[in-house]
CSV table of C-alpha atoms in Angstrom, one decimal:
chain,number,residue,atom,x,y,z
Z,100,MET,CA,16.1,-11.0,-4.7
Z,101,SER,CA,17.4,-10.0,-0.6
Z,102,ARG,CA,15.1,-7.7,0.8
Z,103,VAL,CA,16.6,-4.5,1.6
Z,104,CYS,CA,16.1,-2.4,4.8
Z,105,ILE,CA,17.4,1.3,5.2
Z,106,VAL,CA,17.4,1.7,9.3
Z,107,THR,CA,18.3,5.3,10.1
Z,108,GLY,CA,20.4,5.5,13.6
Z,109,GLY,CA,20.9,2.6,12.5
Z,110,THR,CA,24.9,2.1,13.8
Z,111,ARG,CA,24.0,2.6,17.7
Z,112,GLY,CA,22.2,2.4,19.9
Z,113,ILE,CA,18.6,0.6,19.4
Z,114,GLY,CA,18.7,1.4,15.8
Z,115,ALA,CA,22.5,-0.9,15.7
Z,116,GLY,CA,20.6,-3.5,17.4
Z,117,VAL,CA,17.7,-3.6,15.0
Z,118,ALA,CA,19.4,-3.3,12.2
Z,119,ARG,CA,21.8,-6.4,13.6
Z,120,THR,CA,18.4,-8.1,13.8
Z,121,LEU,CA,17.3,-7.7,10.3
Z,122,ALA,CA,20.5,-8.7,8.9
Z,123,ALA,CA,20.9,-11.9,11.0
Z,124,LYS,CA,17.1,-12.6,10.0
Z,125,GLY,CA,18.4,-12.3,5.7
Z,126,TRP,CA,17.6,-8.9,5.0
Z,127,GLN,CA,20.3,-7.4,3.6
Z,128,VAL,CA,20.5,-3.8,5.4
Z,129,VAL,CA,21.4,-0.1,4.9
Z,130,ALA,CA,22.7,1.3,8.3
Z,131,THR,CA,22.6,5.2,8.3
Z,132,GLY,CA,24.6,6.9,11.4
Z,133,VAL,CA,25.8,10.9,11.6
Z,134,SER,CA,29.3,10.6,11.3
Z,135,ARG,CA,31.9,8.8,9.7
Z,136,GLU,CA,33.7,7.9,12.7
Z,137,GLU,CA,30.2,6.2,14.1
Z,138,VAL,CA,29.4,4.8,10.5
Z,139,GLU,CA,32.8,3.1,10.9
Z,140,GLY,CA,33.0,1.8,14.5
Z,141,PHE,CA,29.1,-0.1,13.8
Z,142,LEU,CA,30.8,-1.8,10.7
Z,143,ALA,CA,34.4,-2.7,12.9
Z,144,GLY,CA,31.8,-4.1,16.0
Z,145,LEU,CA,29.9,-6.6,13.8
Z,146,ASP,CA,30.2,-10.1,13.7
Z,147,ALA,CA,31.6,-11.7,10.9
Z,148,ASP,CA,28.9,-13.3,9.4
Z,149,LEU,CA,26.5,-10.5,9.4
Z,150,ARG,CA,29.2,-8.2,7.6
Z,151,ASN,CA,28.4,-9.4,3.9
Z,152,SER,CA,24.3,-8.4,4.8
Z,153,VAL,CA,25.1,-4.7,5.6
Z,154,THR,CA,26.3,-1.8,4.1
Z,155,ALA,CA,26.4,1.7,6.4
Z,156,ARG,CA,26.7,5.2,5.3
Z,157,VAL,CA,26.4,8.6,6.7
Z,158,LEU,CA,23.3,10.5,6.3
Z,159,ASP,CA,21.6,13.9,7.9
Z,160,VAL,CA,18.2,13.2,7.8
Z,161,THR,CA,17.4,17.2,8.5
Z,162,ASN,CA,19.3,17.4,5.0
Z,163,ASP,CA,17.0,17.4,1.9
Z,164,LEU,CA,19.4,17.4,-0.6
Z,165,ASP,CA,21.5,14.3,1.5
Z,166,VAL,CA,18.2,12.3,1.8
Z,167,ARG,CA,17.9,13.0,-2.0
Z,168,ASN,CA,21.0,11.9,-2.6
Z,169,PHE,CA,20.8,8.6,-0.6
Z,170,PHE,CA,17.9,7.3,-2.1
Z,171,ALA,CA,19.4,8.2,-5.8
Z,172,ASP,CA,21.5,5.4,-4.6
Z,173,GLN,CA,19.2,2.9,-3.6
Z,174,ALA,CA,17.7,0.8,-6.9
Z,175,ARG,CA,15.2,-1.3,-4.5
Z,176,VAL,CA,13.7,-0.5,-0.2
Z,177,ASP,CA,11.3,-3.3,0.7
Z,178,GLY,CA,11.5,-1.7,4.4
Z,179,LEU,CA,12.5,1.7,5.7
Z,180,VAL,CA,12.5,1.6,9.7
Z,181,ASN,CA,13.0,5.3,11.2
Z,182,CYS,CA,15.2,4.8,14.4
Z,183,ALA,CA,17.2,8.3,14.4
Z,184,GLY,CA,16.2,10.5,17.2
Z,185,ILE,CA,18.1,13.0,19.4
Z,186,LEU,CA,17.3,13.9,23.5
Z,187,ARG,CA,18.8,16.6,24.7
Z,188,ARG,CA,17.5,16.4,28.4
Z,189,GLY,CA,17.4,19.6,30.6
Z,190,GLU,CA,18.3,21.5,27.6
Z,191,GLU,CA,15.1,21.4,25.4
Z,192,TYR,CA,13.4,24.5,26.9
Z,193,ASP,CA,15.8,26.6,24.8
Z,194,LEU,CA,13.4,26.8,21.9
Z,195,GLU,CA,16.7,25.9,19.6
Z,196,VAL,CA,16.7,23.2,20.8
Z,197,PHE,CA,13.6,22.0,21.2
Z,198,ARG,CA,13.4,22.9,17.3
Z,199,GLN,CA,16.1,21.0,17.0
Z,200,VAL,CA,15.5,18.2,18.6
Z,201,VAL,CA,12.2,17.8,16.8
Z,202,GLU,CA,13.4,18.8,13.5
Z,203,VAL,CA,15.6,15.1,13.8
Z,204,ASN,CA,13.1,12.6,15.5
Z,205,LEU,CA,10.0,14.3,13.9
Z,206,THR,CA,10.2,16.4,10.9
Z,207,GLY,CA,13.0,14.0,10.0
Z,208,THR,CA,11.3,10.4,10.3
Z,209,MET,CA,8.9,12.1,7.6
Z,210,ARG,CA,11.2,13.5,5.8
Z,211,MET,CA,12.7,10.1,4.9
Z,212,CYS,CA,9.3,8.4,4.6
Z,213,VAL,CA,7.6,10.6,1.6
Z,214,ALA,CA,12.0,9.9,0.4
Z,215,ALA,CA,11.1,6.2,0.5
Z,216,HIS,CA,7.6,6.6,-0.5
Z,217,PRO,CA,7.4,5.7,-4.4
Z,218,PHE,CA,10.2,2.5,-4.0
Z,219,LEU,CA,8.2,1.1,-0.7
Z,220,ALA,CA,5.1,1.7,-3.7
Z,221,GLU,CA,7.2,-0.8,-6.2
Z,222,THR,CA,8.1,-3.2,-3.2
Z,223,GLY,CA,4.8,-3.2,-1.2
Z,224,GLY,CA,7.0,-2.6,1.2
Z,225,ALA,CA,6.8,-1.4,4.5
Z,226,ILE,CA,7.7,1.5,7.3
Z,227,VAL,CA,8.5,1.1,11.1
Z,228,ASN,CA,9.3,4.0,12.7
Z,229,THR,CA,10.3,4.1,16.3
Z,230,ALA,CA,7.7,6.0,19.3
Z,231,SER,CA,8.2,6.5,22.7
Z,232,MET,CA,6.7,5.6,26.6
Z,233,LEU,CA,7.1,9.6,25.9
Z,234,SER,CA,4.3,9.6,23.1
Z,235,TYR,CA,2.0,8.8,26.3
Z,236,PHE,CA,3.7,10.3,29.5
Z,237,GLY,CA,5.1,13.8,30.1
Z,238,GLY,CA,9.2,14.4,30.2
Z,239,PRO,CA,9.4,16.8,32.3
Z,240,GLN,CA,13.3,17.2,31.6
Z,241,VAL,CA,13.1,16.6,27.4
Z,242,PRO,CA,9.4,18.7,26.8
Z,243,ALA,CA,11.1,18.6,22.5
Z,244,TYR,CA,11.5,14.5,23.0
Z,245,SER,CA,8.1,14.3,24.4
Z,246,ALA,CA,6.4,16.5,21.8
Z,247,SER,CA,8.3,14.7,18.8
Z,248,LYS,CA,7.6,10.8,19.9
Z,249,GLY,CA,3.9,12.0,20.4
Z,250,GLY,CA,3.9,13.2,16.8
Z,251,VAL,CA,5.9,10.1,15.4
Z,252,ALA,CA,3.3,7.9,16.9
Z,253,GLN,CA,0.2,10.3,15.4
Z,254,LEU,CA,2.0,10.5,12.4
Z,255,THR,CA,2.3,6.7,12.0
Z,256,LYS,CA,-0.6,6.1,12.2
Z,257,ALA,CA,-2.0,9.4,9.3
Z,258,LEU,CA,0.9,7.8,7.3
Z,259,ALA,CA,-1.1,3.8,7.4
Z,260,VAL,CA,-3.9,5.2,6.4
Z,261,LYS,CA,-3.1,7.7,3.7
Z,262,TRP,CA,-0.8,5.1,1.8
Z,263,ALA,CA,-2.8,1.3,2.4
Z,264,ALA,CA,-3.7,1.7,-1.0
Z,265,ASP,CA,0.0,2.2,-2.4
Z,266,GLY,CA,0.3,-1.5,-0.6
Z,267,ILE,CA,2.6,0.2,2.2
Z,268,ARG,CA,2.0,-0.8,5.9
Z,269,VAL,CA,3.1,1.9,8.7
Z,270,ASN,CA,3.4,1.0,12.3
Z,271,ALA,CA,5.5,2.3,14.9
Z,272,VAL,CA,7.8,0.6,18.6
Z,273,ALA,CA,7.4,2.7,21.3
Z,274,PRO,CA,10.5,1.1,23.1
Z,275,GLY,CA,10.7,1.9,27.2
Z,276,TRP,CA,13.8,1.6,29.6
Z,277,ILE,CA,16.3,0.0,26.9
Z,278,GLU,CA,20.2,-0.8,27.7
Z,279,THR,CA,21.9,2.0,25.3
Z,280,GLU,CA,24.4,5.0,25.3
Z,281,MET,CA,21.2,7.5,26.0
Z,282,THR,CA,20.0,5.9,29.0
Z,283,ARG,CA,23.7,5.4,30.3
Z,284,GLY,CA,23.7,8.3,32.7
Z,285,LEU,CA,20.3,6.7,34.5
Z,286,ARG,CA,21.8,3.3,34.6
Z,287,GLU,CA,24.6,3.9,36.6
Z,288,ASP,CA,22.7,6.5,38.9
Z,289,LYS,CA,21.4,3.8,41.2
Z,290,ALA,CA,18.8,5.4,42.8
Z,291,ARG,CA,17.1,6.7,39.3
Z,292,GLU,CA,18.1,2.9,38.2
Z,293,ALA,CA,16.1,1.9,41.2
Z,294,GLY,CA,13.1,3.9,40.7
Z,295,ILE,CA,13.1,2.7,36.5
Z,296,LEU,CA,13.2,-0.8,38.0
Z,297,SER,CA,10.9,-1.1,40.3
Z,298,ARG,CA,8.1,0.4,37.9
Z,299,THR,CA,8.8,-2.0,35.3
Z,300,PRO,CA,7.1,-5.2,36.0
Z,301,LEU,CA,9.8,-7.2,33.8
Z,302,GLY,CA,12.2,-5.2,36.6
Z,303,ARG,CA,15.0,-5.5,34.3
Z,304,TRP,CA,16.3,-2.8,31.4
Z,305,GLY,CA,15.5,-3.9,27.5
Z,306,GLN,CA,17.7,-4.7,24.9
Z,307,ALA,CA,18.2,-3.2,21.3
Z,308,GLY,CA,17.5,-6.4,19.9
Z,309,GLU,CA,14.4,-7.1,21.6
Z,310,VAL,CA,13.2,-4.3,19.7
Z,311,GLY,CA,14.6,-5.7,16.8
Z,312,ALA,CA,13.0,-8.9,17.1
Z,313,LEU,CA,9.5,-6.9,17.4
Z,314,VAL,CA,10.3,-4.5,14.5
Z,315,ALA,CA,11.2,-7.5,11.9
Z,316,TRP,CA,7.9,-9.4,13.3
Z,317,LEU,CA,6.3,-5.6,11.8
Z,318,LEU,CA,8.4,-6.0,8.2
Z,319,SER,CA,7.4,-9.7,8.1
Z,320,GLU,CA,4.3,-11.0,6.1
Z,321,GLU,CA,3.2,-12.4,9.3
Z,322,ALA,CA,2.4,-9.3,9.4
Z,323,SER,CA,0.8,-8.4,6.4
Z,324,PHE,CA,-2.7,-7.7,8.5
Z,325,VAL,CA,-1.5,-4.7,10.6
Z,326,SER,CA,-1.0,-1.6,10.6
Z,327,GLY,CA,-1.7,2.1,11.7
Z,328,ALA,CA,-0.5,0.5,15.3
Z,329,ILE,CA,1.8,1.8,18.2
Z,330,TYR,CA,3.6,-1.5,20.2
Z,331,PRO,CA,5.2,-0.8,23.1
Z,332,VAL,CA,8.1,-2.7,24.1
Z,333,ASP,CA,8.6,-1.3,27.7
Z,334,GLY,CA,8.1,-4.7,29.7
Z,335,GLY,CA,5.7,-4.1,30.9
Z,336,TYR,CA,5.9,0.0,32.1
Z,337,ALA,CA,2.5,1.8,30.1
Z,338,ALA,CA,0.6,-0.9,31.8
Z,339,ALA,CA,2.0,-0.7,35.5
């Protein structure tokens, strides 16, 4: 039987790269997006050889009923990758915006983990959450994003300890500067880009598929004794 992995935020950005990588490695992937337009655009852009391995659905990770209904339709879950996330650069000192960002990035991750738990306990599955280099560094323009990603890192550790007895491994990736729609503005600002690349030892932007490759390993049996870890994917940025 094919292994099934849910990838939230899997229809754009890093999540889409993860979804494509997992499908190419033989997983049956259920990718989720925030709108019908986003989901349809993702499916239309899939390579022909991946179309039988990927389905996509609209899902609001902040909505309890939506999440319950989503899992009611799942027969089996072997992996969960939480990539759904938002960032509101320059707006997050507004407390309502702050709350919205934390609700998606942190509480949404917890909501999906709790809902997936009984399925993963049945299959001995694994979770990979998406932290960030801003789990460790301060982001003055994105206090909510930074706080939520710091929370994701600690949530990952807590769930890894709690759910080890159920045979569920929980890890996280912490991407650095990845070439996605979210970073387009920075890449188009040549002065900002130059500062980012000069600080990154590998001297380039990362690709979503490079994050996907690490996620695939963390979900695999090759990582069977790895749990509670946060893996940077940042070209050496955090070490510089």
